[in-house]
Amino acid sequence: MEFETFYTDLLCVGAGLAGERAAIEVASQGFDTILLSLVPPRRSHSCAAEGGMQAAMGNTAMSEGDSTELHFEDTVKGSDWGCDQEVARIFCDTAPIAAREAAFWGVPWNRVVAGKTTYFQGGVSFEKEEKPEHHGLIAARNFGGTSKWRACYTADGTGHTLLYAMDNKVLELGITIHDRVEATSLIHDGSKCLGCVVRDLKTGKMRAYLAKATLIATGGYGRLYPETTSNIINEGGGHIIALDTGLVPFGNPEAVQFHPTGIVPTNILVTEGCRGEGGTLLDVDEHRFMPDYEPKKAELASRDVVARWMTYHIAQGKGVPSPYGDHVWLDIRHLGEEAIRTKLREVYELCHNFLGIDCTKQLIPVRPAQHYSMGGMRTNSHGAAYGLENLFLAGESACWDLHGFNRLAGNSLAETIVAGRHVGMKMAAFLESAQVSFPTQLVKEAVDKDARRIKALVDGSKGQEDVYAIRTAMQQEMMQRVGIFRDGDKLQSAVDNLRELYARALKIGLRSDGVGANPELALALKMPGILRLALCVAYAALMRTESRGSHARDDYPARNDRDWLVRTLAYWPNMEADLPELKYEPSSKVMDLPPGDRGYGKTAIITADAPKEDQS
Amino acid sequence: MSRKLKFNIFRYNPEDPKSVPRTDTYYLEETPSLSLFIALNKIREDQDSGLQFDFACRMAICGSCGMVINGRPGLACKTLTKDLPQEITLMPLPVFKLVGDLSVDTGTWFRTTNTKIESWVHTEAEFDPQALEERMENDLANAIFELERCIECGCCVASCGTANMREDFVGAFALNRIARFILDPRDKRRDADYFEVVGTDQGIFGCMGLLACEDVCPREIPLQDQLGILRRKMAFVGLKNIFKKHA
């Protein structure tokens, strides 16, 4: 097998915000850096974060008195005490600096305008007054789950402007970008990571990249689910190559967040603002069903509660059938054309562009969709991977563990540039003294191994299973049994069914010829790995017999701090096995904010000192 | 009474010596709210597993899925079949290097051009992590954002007469990008510096004013206004340069 080889100090797998921010840090300190990306960096999923990034700047009237301490408390509570509090502290302290740095690099943050203005909440108008001494400083807007207005924003394109500013900086520094490539495995010697094997997605050719330090920043694993708001490239590619070493654990794979309102069929997010302004949810009979379940809050109950009732109601046969599966309706017609075309302009345009409907007169088809992966490959607070030296992770693919079991809105976007900056600094310090040798035989063997996998898929020598059919079956399994409502029986059958699918995934054969930039081959090559991730999520969810944050078990409705104030570490040490090995570690060494009530949601809590028989 | 859609799709795999450029035909039952994103994925999953095309965000913000749809460049993800006739012809964007079928390499083209026009904030200042941010008027921030909304999908470049004839023309996207930096006080370049970059036939003076770039822009960016402003500004700098030489 012939292949090209590239050498560098830092290899960044993934060029979204986290990867690029880290690369900038390291390259600025004089180290050679290569960025790899599935797509041109500016097309990364980071650009989809529209709303804002959390940073306690305290410049606006509604954020007066805000502090990194309050941001820390909101984050820990939001995580349902699943996060690492040392990391949450680093994050909250750094976020304002990262936001100002982004401004310095060209992000056109919206700014404070002195004087009185009105704002809307729950369809009611209020007045606020901005101070003249804060005029022109970075403004903030309101997001759910925070005690102050804290989300810095650029209109509806925050992720876009951040990503473009970051990629501009990458171009300025002359950092090498190789886009449209996919890492197929890590090269390692059992203790150190040496780089990775890569398939060129323009030509299909293989390459080896060898580096003193390797960073994985590849985003989440939303595409394990059929209904997800994620970009179509968020298939957990970075997780797969790290998990496959057998050395790096997948932290809290079961921690998956869902959003109540994705449009059908494309699962593009409809803002919560619709329900905030007074939008209602209707079933197949156009009956408003949320008050039946939540008489007080109805549609304004929290994200997870609304998503759960929607799923429940559809399961009762009250969904609206469609060629894309059952859904419910979001009705905003009664808000009036003027309100919709001004306050909810993006929703109006979204319905027009992607559904071809006029939402001032027609109902919007919606259903819950996967939204965020809190879990990721486990690292310490420097971003250094557990179990394998010279490997780092940052952003959604990492579990340094900022989010625990539930992520606050706006903390994900902030995390990308904060973690990129922080982990970048730690990697630069690491590179100062790093010495690595690259045994050529080891590199050749790693490339040959992936080349053999490709040949088997093209030849169909392992079997004739269809990769698309397997993916569809897996996604349905994940949505129906490892989705929003979880219980032991459903999770057990999900695990059983996923094991069967995994066996089939090992027997995939291509329908097409696999020549060049073949998309079927790209998917087939990672499909067994995607199923290993799915098995980690399902099995970890089955074993966690409590409810915490977005992990909601009907058979174990209480949060159990006595037995489960721990983080799941899922390992895949044996490639012949069809289940991960689970280990656990305490959620946080530091407990500045001890476990308590979140102040929202109505989960019962089994406290750490509760007697053992109190199990329910 | 749904329609049976007929898709004529350009096929060619440059990596396969046996491949010849051709058009393949596929049929698909039309379903409600069917977009080209859903349609192409269905065709790939059920009819032709090797079909190449690009999508990423599938919500018209990443710029991956530009293609020529019945003769007009546009984003496939926000094109609904109900707005098209029963027969739909899909071709890859011209100007960009073909990867295969409907997939083209926009990444390299935009990166090269962005580097050529130095699409970044130029400043001698160093970032001070302890300092308060420099103040900015909100109206100015919004004005910069309006021009920064470009997603580099390549539709303006593909529809441009000059770009189709001349490889070195930077295209409306780049001229809009320069207009964005001219607005931004953080970028310390002066008009004469911008003139060095776009005051040429490869830049603003290569534009023939055909307006197609603005017509096809999926973000509806007022490209012609920006090009007009830039043309006057650069012409003025050019005149000054001539007078300086003759003085």
Short mmCIF file of C-alpha atoms in Angstrom, two decimals, chain A residues 39-43 47-48 50 57 59 97 100-101 103-111 113 132-138 154-157 160-161 164-165 168-169 171-172 177 179-180 201-203 205 223 228-233 265-268 323-324 352-356 421 466 468 471-472 511-513 515-520, chain B residues 13 15-17 31-35 37-38 41 44-45 48-52 54-64 77-80 82 99 103-108 110-111 114-115 119-121 123 125-138 141-142 144-145 148-154 177 180-181 184 186 219:
data_model
loop_
_atom_site.label_atom_id
_atom_site.label_comp_id
_atom_site.label_asym_id
_atom_site.label_seq_id
_atom_site.Cartn_x
_atom_site.Cartn_y
_atom_site.Cartn_z
CA VAL A 39 -15.12 19.63 5.21
CA PRO A 40 -13.62 23.06 4.49
CA PRO A 41 -13.18 24.45 8.05
CA ARG A 42 -15.75 27.21 7.52
CA ARG A 43 -18.41 24.56 6.92
CA CYS A 47 -21.25 27.70 12.33
CA ALA A 48 -24.69 26.38 13.30
CA GLU A 50 -26.75 30.86 16.15
CA MET A 57 -19.17 40.18 31.09
CA ASN A 59 -22.24 44.87 30.64
CA ILE A 97 -11.26 36.78 28.01
CA ARG A 100 -12.81 39.82 24.12
CA GLU A 101 -10.04 38.07 22.23
CA ALA A 103 -13.59 40.77 19.36
CA PHE A 104 -9.94 41.69 18.90
CA TRP A 105 -9.74 39.25 15.99
CA GLY A 106 -12.76 40.77 14.28
CA VAL A 107 -16.00 39.26 15.64
CA PRO A 108 -18.68 41.98 15.32
CA TRP A 109 -20.34 41.30 18.68
CA ASN A 110 -23.55 43.21 19.24
CA ARG A 111 -22.89 46.13 21.56
CA VAL A 113 -26.71 50.92 23.40
CA PRO A 132 -24.17 55.28 29.41
CA GLU A 133 -20.83 54.11 30.88
CA HIS A 134 -21.39 50.67 29.29
CA HIS A 135 -22.29 52.07 25.86
CA GLY A 136 -20.35 50.25 23.13
CA LEU A 137 -19.23 47.31 25.26
CA ILE A 138 -20.15 43.71 24.35
CA THR A 154 -23.84 38.60 16.77
CA ALA A 155 -27.46 38.73 15.61
CA ASP A 156 -28.45 35.17 14.60
CA GLY A 157 -24.98 34.21 13.37
CA HIS A 160 -20.65 31.85 11.94
CA THR A 161 -18.83 35.07 12.86
CA TYR A 164 -14.87 33.07 10.22
CA ALA A 165 -12.79 35.21 12.58
CA ASN A 168 -9.12 34.17 9.17
CA LYS A 169 -6.59 34.02 12.00
CA LEU A 171 -4.97 31.89 7.32
CA GLU A 172 -3.04 34.87 8.69
CA ILE A 177 -5.10 23.01 6.31
CA ASP A 179 -9.60 19.55 4.24
CA ARG A 180 -11.86 16.81 2.94
CA LEU A 201 -12.03 12.21 0.64
CA LYS A 202 -11.22 13.85 -2.71
CA THR A 203 -9.25 10.97 -4.16
CA LYS A 205 -5.92 7.76 -1.30
CA ARG A 223 -25.91 11.29 13.96
CA THR A 228 -30.91 15.30 15.25
CA THR A 229 -30.20 18.98 14.89
CA SER A 230 -26.54 18.12 14.18
CA ASN A 231 -24.66 18.68 10.97
CA ILE A 232 -24.55 15.48 8.90
CA ILE A 233 -20.81 15.06 9.58
CA PRO A 265 -38.31 16.16 7.80
CA THR A 266 -34.93 17.89 8.18
CA ASN A 267 -34.82 18.37 11.99
CA ILE A 268 -33.73 21.96 11.75
CA PRO A 323 -43.93 9.91 4.99
CA TYR A 324 -41.13 10.85 7.39
CA HIS A 352 -40.73 29.20 4.01
CA ASN A 353 -37.30 27.96 2.89
CA PHE A 354 -37.25 24.41 4.20
CA LEU A 355 -40.91 23.41 4.48
CA GLY A 356 -42.47 25.61 1.85
CA ARG A 421 -7.39 28.31 24.05
CA ASP A 466 -25.93 -2.89 3.06
CA TYR A 468 -27.32 2.31 4.62
CA ARG A 471 -27.36 2.77 9.68
CA THR A 472 -31.11 3.32 9.40
CA ARG A 511 -22.83 -1.94 -3.66
CA SER A 512 -20.72 0.60 -5.59
CA ASP A 513 -17.13 0.18 -6.83
CA VAL A 515 -13.18 3.99 -6.46
CA GLY A 516 -12.00 7.49 -5.57
CA ALA A 517 -13.97 9.71 -3.18
CA ASN A 518 -16.66 7.09 -2.74
CA PRO A 519 -19.25 8.12 -0.10
CA GLU A 520 -20.49 4.57 0.52
CA ASN B 13 -15.46 10.23 -11.36
CA GLU B 15 -10.33 9.14 -10.07
CA ASP B 16 -11.67 6.31 -12.22
CA PRO B 17 -9.89 5.93 -15.60
CA THR B 31 -43.32 13.78 -0.80
CA PRO B 32 -44.39 16.89 1.16
CA SER B 33 -41.66 19.48 1.84
CA LEU B 34 -39.21 17.47 -0.25
CA SER B 35 -35.91 19.30 -0.59
CA PHE B 37 -31.15 17.38 0.38
CA ILE B 38 -33.71 14.72 1.21
CA ASN B 41 -29.89 11.21 0.01
CA ARG B 44 -28.03 7.53 -2.86
CA GLU B 45 -29.44 5.19 -0.21
CA ASP B 48 -27.04 4.54 -6.42
CA SER B 49 -24.81 4.19 -3.36
CA GLY B 50 -21.77 5.78 -5.01
CA LEU B 51 -23.42 9.09 -6.00
CA GLN B 52 -21.26 12.01 -4.88
CA ASP B 54 -21.90 17.57 -0.61
CA PHE B 55 -24.07 18.56 2.32
CA ALA B 56 -23.12 19.48 5.87
CA CYS B 57 -25.48 21.74 7.83
CA ARG B 58 -28.54 21.15 5.55
CA MET B 59 -29.91 24.51 6.81
CA ALA B 60 -28.30 26.98 4.38
CA ILE B 61 -25.64 28.33 6.71
CA CYS B 62 -22.54 26.27 5.86
CA GLY B 63 -22.36 26.76 2.08
CA SER B 64 -21.51 23.14 1.17
CA CYS B 77 -30.63 22.14 0.88
CA LYS B 78 -32.99 25.10 0.62
CA THR B 79 -34.39 24.16 -2.77
CA LEU B 80 -37.77 22.47 -2.54
CA LYS B 82 -42.36 21.83 -5.30
CA VAL B 99 -14.23 16.10 -7.06
CA SER B 103 -19.17 17.51 -5.63
CA VAL B 104 -16.65 20.32 -6.21
CA ASP B 105 -13.63 21.58 -4.27
CA THR B 106 -14.71 24.98 -3.02
CA GLY B 107 -12.48 24.78 0.08
CA THR B 108 -9.17 25.15 -1.75
CA PHE B 110 -11.84 30.06 -1.16
CA ARG B 111 -8.78 29.47 1.02
CA ASN B 114 -8.94 34.61 1.11
CA THR B 115 -5.19 34.35 1.53
CA SER B 119 -8.97 38.39 4.67
CA TRP B 120 -8.10 39.18 8.28
CA VAL B 121 -7.85 42.10 10.67
CA THR B 123 -3.16 45.48 13.30
CA ALA B 125 -1.58 45.96 18.47
CA GLU B 126 -1.27 42.96 20.81
CA PHE B 127 -4.28 41.48 22.59
CA ASP B 128 -4.30 42.32 26.30
CA PRO B 129 -6.28 39.67 28.24
CA GLN B 130 -6.68 42.02 31.19
CA ALA B 131 -8.04 44.99 29.24
CA LEU B 132 -11.66 45.90 28.57
CA GLU B 133 -12.73 45.41 24.96
CA GLU B 134 -12.45 48.37 22.58
CA ARG B 135 -15.86 50.02 22.29
CA MET B 136 -17.88 49.90 19.08
CA GLU B 137 -21.21 51.41 18.03
CA ASN B 138 -23.89 48.71 17.76
CA ALA B 141 -21.34 46.01 14.50
CA ASN B 142 -24.61 45.26 12.68
CA ILE B 144 -20.19 44.61 9.58
CA PHE B 145 -22.33 41.56 10.34
CA GLU B 148 -20.04 39.03 7.01
CA ARG B 149 -23.14 36.91 6.39
CA CYS B 150 -21.53 35.45 3.24
CA ILE B 151 -21.15 31.67 3.60
CA GLU B 152 -18.71 31.13 0.71
CA CYS B 153 -21.03 28.73 -1.09
CA GLY B 154 -19.57 29.70 -4.46
CA ARG B 177 -15.15 40.64 2.05
CA ARG B 180 -16.44 44.33 5.23
CA PHE B 181 -12.85 45.07 6.33
CA ASP B 184 -14.09 47.70 10.39
CA ARG B 186 -10.05 47.28 13.92
CA ARG B 219 -27.94 35.03 1.57
#
